[in-house]
Coordinates of C-alpha atoms in Angstrom, one line a residue:
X1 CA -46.3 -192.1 -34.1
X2 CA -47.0 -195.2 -35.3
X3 CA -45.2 -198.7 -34.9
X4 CA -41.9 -198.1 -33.4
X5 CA -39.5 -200.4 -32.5
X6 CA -36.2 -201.3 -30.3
X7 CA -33.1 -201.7 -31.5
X8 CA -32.7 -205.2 -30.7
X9 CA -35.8 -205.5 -33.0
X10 CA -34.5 -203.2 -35.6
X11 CA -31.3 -205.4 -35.9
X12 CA -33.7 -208.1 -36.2
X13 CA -35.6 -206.8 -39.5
X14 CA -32.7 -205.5 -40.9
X15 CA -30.1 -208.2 -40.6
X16 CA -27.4 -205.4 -39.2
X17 CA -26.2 -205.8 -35.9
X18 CA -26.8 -203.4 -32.7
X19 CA -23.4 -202.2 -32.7
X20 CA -23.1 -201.3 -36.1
X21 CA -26.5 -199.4 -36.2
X22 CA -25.3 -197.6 -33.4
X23 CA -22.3 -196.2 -35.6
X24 CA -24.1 -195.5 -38.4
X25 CA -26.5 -193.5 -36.3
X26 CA -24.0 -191.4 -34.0
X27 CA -21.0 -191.4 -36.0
X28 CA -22.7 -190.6 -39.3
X29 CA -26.0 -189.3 -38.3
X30 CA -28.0 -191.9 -40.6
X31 CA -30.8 -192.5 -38.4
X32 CA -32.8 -190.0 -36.1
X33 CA -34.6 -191.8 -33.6
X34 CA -37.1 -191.1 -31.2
X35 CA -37.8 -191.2 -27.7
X36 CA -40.3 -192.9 -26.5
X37 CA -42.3 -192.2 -23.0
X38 CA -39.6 -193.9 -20.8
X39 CA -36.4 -191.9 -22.8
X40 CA -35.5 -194.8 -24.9
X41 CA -34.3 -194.7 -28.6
X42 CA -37.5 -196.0 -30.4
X43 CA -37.1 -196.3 -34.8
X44 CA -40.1 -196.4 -37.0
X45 CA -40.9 -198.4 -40.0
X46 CA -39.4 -195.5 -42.4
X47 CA -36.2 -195.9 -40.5
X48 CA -36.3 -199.7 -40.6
X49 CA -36.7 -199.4 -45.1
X50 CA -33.8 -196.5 -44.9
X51 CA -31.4 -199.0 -42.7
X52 CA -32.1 -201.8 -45.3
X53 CA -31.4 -199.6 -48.1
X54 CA -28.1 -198.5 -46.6
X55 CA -27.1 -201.7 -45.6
X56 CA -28.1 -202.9 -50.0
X57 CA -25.9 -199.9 -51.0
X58 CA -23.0 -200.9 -48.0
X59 CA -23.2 -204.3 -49.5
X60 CA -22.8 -203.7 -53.2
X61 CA -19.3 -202.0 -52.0
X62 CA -20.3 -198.3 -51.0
X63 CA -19.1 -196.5 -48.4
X64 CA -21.5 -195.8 -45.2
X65 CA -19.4 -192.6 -44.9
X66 CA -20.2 -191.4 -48.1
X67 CA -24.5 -192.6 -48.3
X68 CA -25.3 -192.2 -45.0
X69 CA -26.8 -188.6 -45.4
X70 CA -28.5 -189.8 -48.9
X71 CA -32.3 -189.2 -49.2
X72 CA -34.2 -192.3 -49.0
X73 CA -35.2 -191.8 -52.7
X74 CA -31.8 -191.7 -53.7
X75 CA -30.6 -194.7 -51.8
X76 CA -33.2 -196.1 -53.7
X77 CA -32.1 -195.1 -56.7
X78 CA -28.8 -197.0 -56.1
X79 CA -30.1 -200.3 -55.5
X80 CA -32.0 -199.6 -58.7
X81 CA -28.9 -198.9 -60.5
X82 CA -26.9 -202.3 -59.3
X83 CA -27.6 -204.3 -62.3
X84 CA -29.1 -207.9 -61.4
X85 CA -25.9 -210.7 -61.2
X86 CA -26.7 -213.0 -63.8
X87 CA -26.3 -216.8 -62.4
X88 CA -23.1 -217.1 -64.7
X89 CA -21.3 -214.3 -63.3
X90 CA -19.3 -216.2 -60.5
X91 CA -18.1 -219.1 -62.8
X92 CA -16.6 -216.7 -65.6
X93 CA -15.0 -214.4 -63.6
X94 CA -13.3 -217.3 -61.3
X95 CA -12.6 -218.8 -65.1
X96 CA -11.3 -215.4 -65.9
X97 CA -8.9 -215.3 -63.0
X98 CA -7.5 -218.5 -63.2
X99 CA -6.7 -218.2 -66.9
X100 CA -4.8 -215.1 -65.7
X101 CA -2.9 -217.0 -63.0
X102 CA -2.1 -219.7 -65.4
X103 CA -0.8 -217.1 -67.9
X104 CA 0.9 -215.4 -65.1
X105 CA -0.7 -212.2 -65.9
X106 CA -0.8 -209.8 -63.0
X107 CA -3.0 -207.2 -65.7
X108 CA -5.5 -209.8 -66.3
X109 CA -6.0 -211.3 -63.1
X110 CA -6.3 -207.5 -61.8
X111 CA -9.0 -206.4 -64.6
X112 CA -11.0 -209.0 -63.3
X113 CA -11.1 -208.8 -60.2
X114 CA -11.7 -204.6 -61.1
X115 CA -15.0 -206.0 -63.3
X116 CA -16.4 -208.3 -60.8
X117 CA -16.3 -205.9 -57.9
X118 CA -18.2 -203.3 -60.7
X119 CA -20.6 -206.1 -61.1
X120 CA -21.1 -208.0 -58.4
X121 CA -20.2 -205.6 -55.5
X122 CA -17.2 -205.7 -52.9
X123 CA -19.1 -208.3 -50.7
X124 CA -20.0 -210.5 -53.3
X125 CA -16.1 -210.1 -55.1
X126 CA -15.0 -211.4 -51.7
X127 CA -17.4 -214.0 -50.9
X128 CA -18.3 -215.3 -54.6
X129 CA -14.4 -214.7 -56.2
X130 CA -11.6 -214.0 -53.8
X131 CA -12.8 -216.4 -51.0
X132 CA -13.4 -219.5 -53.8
X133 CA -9.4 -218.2 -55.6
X134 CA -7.9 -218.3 -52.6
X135 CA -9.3 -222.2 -51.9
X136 CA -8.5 -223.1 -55.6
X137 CA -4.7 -221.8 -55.4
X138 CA -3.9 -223.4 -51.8
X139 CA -5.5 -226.7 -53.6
X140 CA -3.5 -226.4 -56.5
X141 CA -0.3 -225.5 -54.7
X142 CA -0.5 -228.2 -52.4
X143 CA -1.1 -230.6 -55.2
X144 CA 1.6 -229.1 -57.1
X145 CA -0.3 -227.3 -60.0
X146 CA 0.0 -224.0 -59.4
X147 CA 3.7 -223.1 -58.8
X148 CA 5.2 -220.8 -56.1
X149 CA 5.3 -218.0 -58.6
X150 CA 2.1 -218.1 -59.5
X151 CA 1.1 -218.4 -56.1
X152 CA 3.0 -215.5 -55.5
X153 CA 1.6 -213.3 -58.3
X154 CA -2.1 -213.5 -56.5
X155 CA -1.0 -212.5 -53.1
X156 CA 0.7 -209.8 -54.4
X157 CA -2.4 -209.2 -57.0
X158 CA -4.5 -209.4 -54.4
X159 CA -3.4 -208.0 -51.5
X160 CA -2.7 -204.6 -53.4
X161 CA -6.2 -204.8 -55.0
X162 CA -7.9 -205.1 -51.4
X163 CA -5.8 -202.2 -50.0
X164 CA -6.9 -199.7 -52.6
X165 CA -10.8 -200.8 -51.7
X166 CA -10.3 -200.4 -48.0
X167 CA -8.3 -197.0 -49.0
X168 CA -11.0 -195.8 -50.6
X169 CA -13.3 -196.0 -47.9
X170 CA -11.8 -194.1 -45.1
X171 CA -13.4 -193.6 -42.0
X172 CA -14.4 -190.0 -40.4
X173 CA -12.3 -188.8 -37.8
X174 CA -14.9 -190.1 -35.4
X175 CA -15.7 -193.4 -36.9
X176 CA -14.3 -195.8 -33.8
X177 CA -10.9 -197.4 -34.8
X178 CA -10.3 -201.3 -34.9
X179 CA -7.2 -202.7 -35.3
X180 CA -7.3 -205.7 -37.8
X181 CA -4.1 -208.2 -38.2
X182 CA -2.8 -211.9 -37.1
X183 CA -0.9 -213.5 -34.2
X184 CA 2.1 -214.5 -34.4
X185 CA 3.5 -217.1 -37.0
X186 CA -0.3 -216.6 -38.4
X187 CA 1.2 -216.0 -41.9
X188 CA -2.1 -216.1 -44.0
X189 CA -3.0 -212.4 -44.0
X190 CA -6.4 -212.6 -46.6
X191 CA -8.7 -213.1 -43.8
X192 CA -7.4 -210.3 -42.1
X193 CA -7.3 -208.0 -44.8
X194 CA -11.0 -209.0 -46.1
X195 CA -12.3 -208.5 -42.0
X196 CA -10.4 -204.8 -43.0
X197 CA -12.4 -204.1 -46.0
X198 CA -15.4 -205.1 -44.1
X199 CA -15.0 -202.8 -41.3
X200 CA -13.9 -200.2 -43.6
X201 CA -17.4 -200.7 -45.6
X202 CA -19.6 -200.7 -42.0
X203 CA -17.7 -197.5 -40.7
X204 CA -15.2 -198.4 -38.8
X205 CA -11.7 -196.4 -38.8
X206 CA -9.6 -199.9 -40.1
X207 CA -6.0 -199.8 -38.9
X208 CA -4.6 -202.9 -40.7
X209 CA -1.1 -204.0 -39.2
X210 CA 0.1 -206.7 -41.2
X211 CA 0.1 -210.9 -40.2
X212 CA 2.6 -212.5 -38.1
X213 CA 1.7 -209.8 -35.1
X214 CA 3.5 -211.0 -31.2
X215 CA 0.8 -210.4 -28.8
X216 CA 2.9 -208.2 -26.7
X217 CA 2.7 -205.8 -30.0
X218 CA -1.0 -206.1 -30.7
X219 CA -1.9 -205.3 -26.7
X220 CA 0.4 -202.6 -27.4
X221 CA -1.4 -201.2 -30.3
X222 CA -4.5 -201.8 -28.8
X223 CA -3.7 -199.5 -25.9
X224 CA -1.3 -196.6 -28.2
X225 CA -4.5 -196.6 -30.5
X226 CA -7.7 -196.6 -28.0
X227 CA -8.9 -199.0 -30.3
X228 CA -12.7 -199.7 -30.0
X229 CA -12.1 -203.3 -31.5
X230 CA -9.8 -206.1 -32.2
X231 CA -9.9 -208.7 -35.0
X232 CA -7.7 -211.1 -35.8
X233 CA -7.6 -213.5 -38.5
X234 CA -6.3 -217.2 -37.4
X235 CA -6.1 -220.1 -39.7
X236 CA -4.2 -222.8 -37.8
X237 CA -4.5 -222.4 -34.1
X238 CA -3.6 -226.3 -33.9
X239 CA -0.4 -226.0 -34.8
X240 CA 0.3 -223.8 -31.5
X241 CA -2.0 -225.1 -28.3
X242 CA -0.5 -222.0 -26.4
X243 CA -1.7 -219.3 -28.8
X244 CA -5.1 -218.4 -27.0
X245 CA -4.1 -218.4 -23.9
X246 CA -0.8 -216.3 -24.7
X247 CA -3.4 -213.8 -26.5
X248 CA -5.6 -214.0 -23.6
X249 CA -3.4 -213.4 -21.5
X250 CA -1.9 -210.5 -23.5
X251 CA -4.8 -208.9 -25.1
X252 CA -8.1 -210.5 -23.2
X253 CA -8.0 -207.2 -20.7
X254 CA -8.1 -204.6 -23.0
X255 CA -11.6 -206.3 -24.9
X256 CA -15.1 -206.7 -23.4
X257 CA -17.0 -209.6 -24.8
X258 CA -18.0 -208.1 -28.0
X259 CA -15.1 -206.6 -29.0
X260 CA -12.8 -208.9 -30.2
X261 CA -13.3 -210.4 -33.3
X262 CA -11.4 -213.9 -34.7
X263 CA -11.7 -215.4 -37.3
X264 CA -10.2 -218.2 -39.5
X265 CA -11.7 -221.5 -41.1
X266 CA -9.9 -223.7 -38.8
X267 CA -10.5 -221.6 -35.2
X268 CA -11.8 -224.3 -33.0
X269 CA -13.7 -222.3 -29.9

């Protein structure tokens, strides 16, 4: 048989994490492990290359839904075919964008963000170009260089441009569902609807509902949906010292430990 290995040691080598092998592997049928003398899932080094070749071709913005039956060779043949990012890449399209803002140009702000998902992937459009605009605008708005209409004009740019990737990518009928949105007066909705386009690219079945969610209504949804997962997007928990413990309170029942997800560049634990 050969080296085999668990998969808290396959999670390891691959960088995935146990719970999102597990989908790819019963919902999708990517992996076929074997048993080992004691009945316990056991992967081998082929299976450790084909989950780092899926998890390349999930990364560069394809769906797990639509690779996960590929022949090694051929998910081989698509990291071959993503074209190396050369070290400018980033700067010009960020350039590119903000010329567009500045012209007020929904069409050109859009054709960017269309050409550096082609070239750099949906991860890296998110962490290399949405994630650095979205920190540029809020700057510039609170300094008072970017006006509200501006401002305005890439939310909306934006928001419509990350829908149509996470519609693209829909999940089988039994990828397990998590529901995706913000508390209550949680206005800032992009980290919620980037966690949705993440799910959607790992296999998940992405309801998104929206920011400014009352806890009531997402324990609600929770339960109406049989929901496998929660995450919720939370920039300025601060500014309301009640908020976890009214989501706790709310919500905390319905979640084990590892399935609730929060997220937010201000969330103090």
């Amino acid at each position: 048989m050969g080296a085999t290995y668990t998969i808290g040691t396959l999670a390891a080598l691959t960088g995935l994490s146990a719970h999102t092998i597990r989908i790819w592997e019963r919902r999708y049928g990517a992996l076929t492990p074997q048993r080992s003398e004691t009945n316990r899932r056991v992967y081998t080094d082929d299976e450790v290359e084909r989950l780092k070749l899926l998890k390349h071709a999930v990364d560069s913005g394809h769906s797990i839904g639509q690779i996960a039956n590929l022949p090694s060779d051929e998910l081989q043949s698509l990291q071959v075919a993503q074209s190396p990012r050369p070290s400018g890449d980033t700067s010009g399209f960020l350039s590119a964008c903000i010329e567009a803002i500045q012209r007020l140009s929904p069409e050109s702000l859009e054709g960017t963000l269309v050409r550096a998902n082609a070239a750099l992937g949906t991860m890296g459009l998110l962490e290399q170009v949405a994630i650095p605009l979205l920190a540029t605008i809020e700057t510039g708005y609170v300094s008072g260089t970017v006006r509200i209409a501006q401002e305005h004009m890439v939310s909306a740019v934006l928001r419509a441009y990350l829908g149509e990737i996470r519609a693209s990518m829909p999940g089988g009928r039994s990828a397990p569902r998590i529901l995706v949105t913000t508390p209550r007066n949680q206005h800032h909705e992009f980290g919620a609807l980037m966690a949705a386009v993440v799910a959607a690219m790992q296999g998940w079945s992405v309801t998104y509902l929206g920011p400014n969610l009352p806890a009531e209504e997402i324990a609600d949804a929770v339960r109406l949906s049989g929901a496998r997962a929660l995450a919720l997007s939370i920039v300025y928990p601060s500014d309301d010292p009640e908020l976890a413990q009214e989501m706790r309170a709310q919500v905390g029942h319905f979640c084990r430990h590892d399935d609730d997800i929060v997220g937010g560049t201000r969330l103090e634990t």
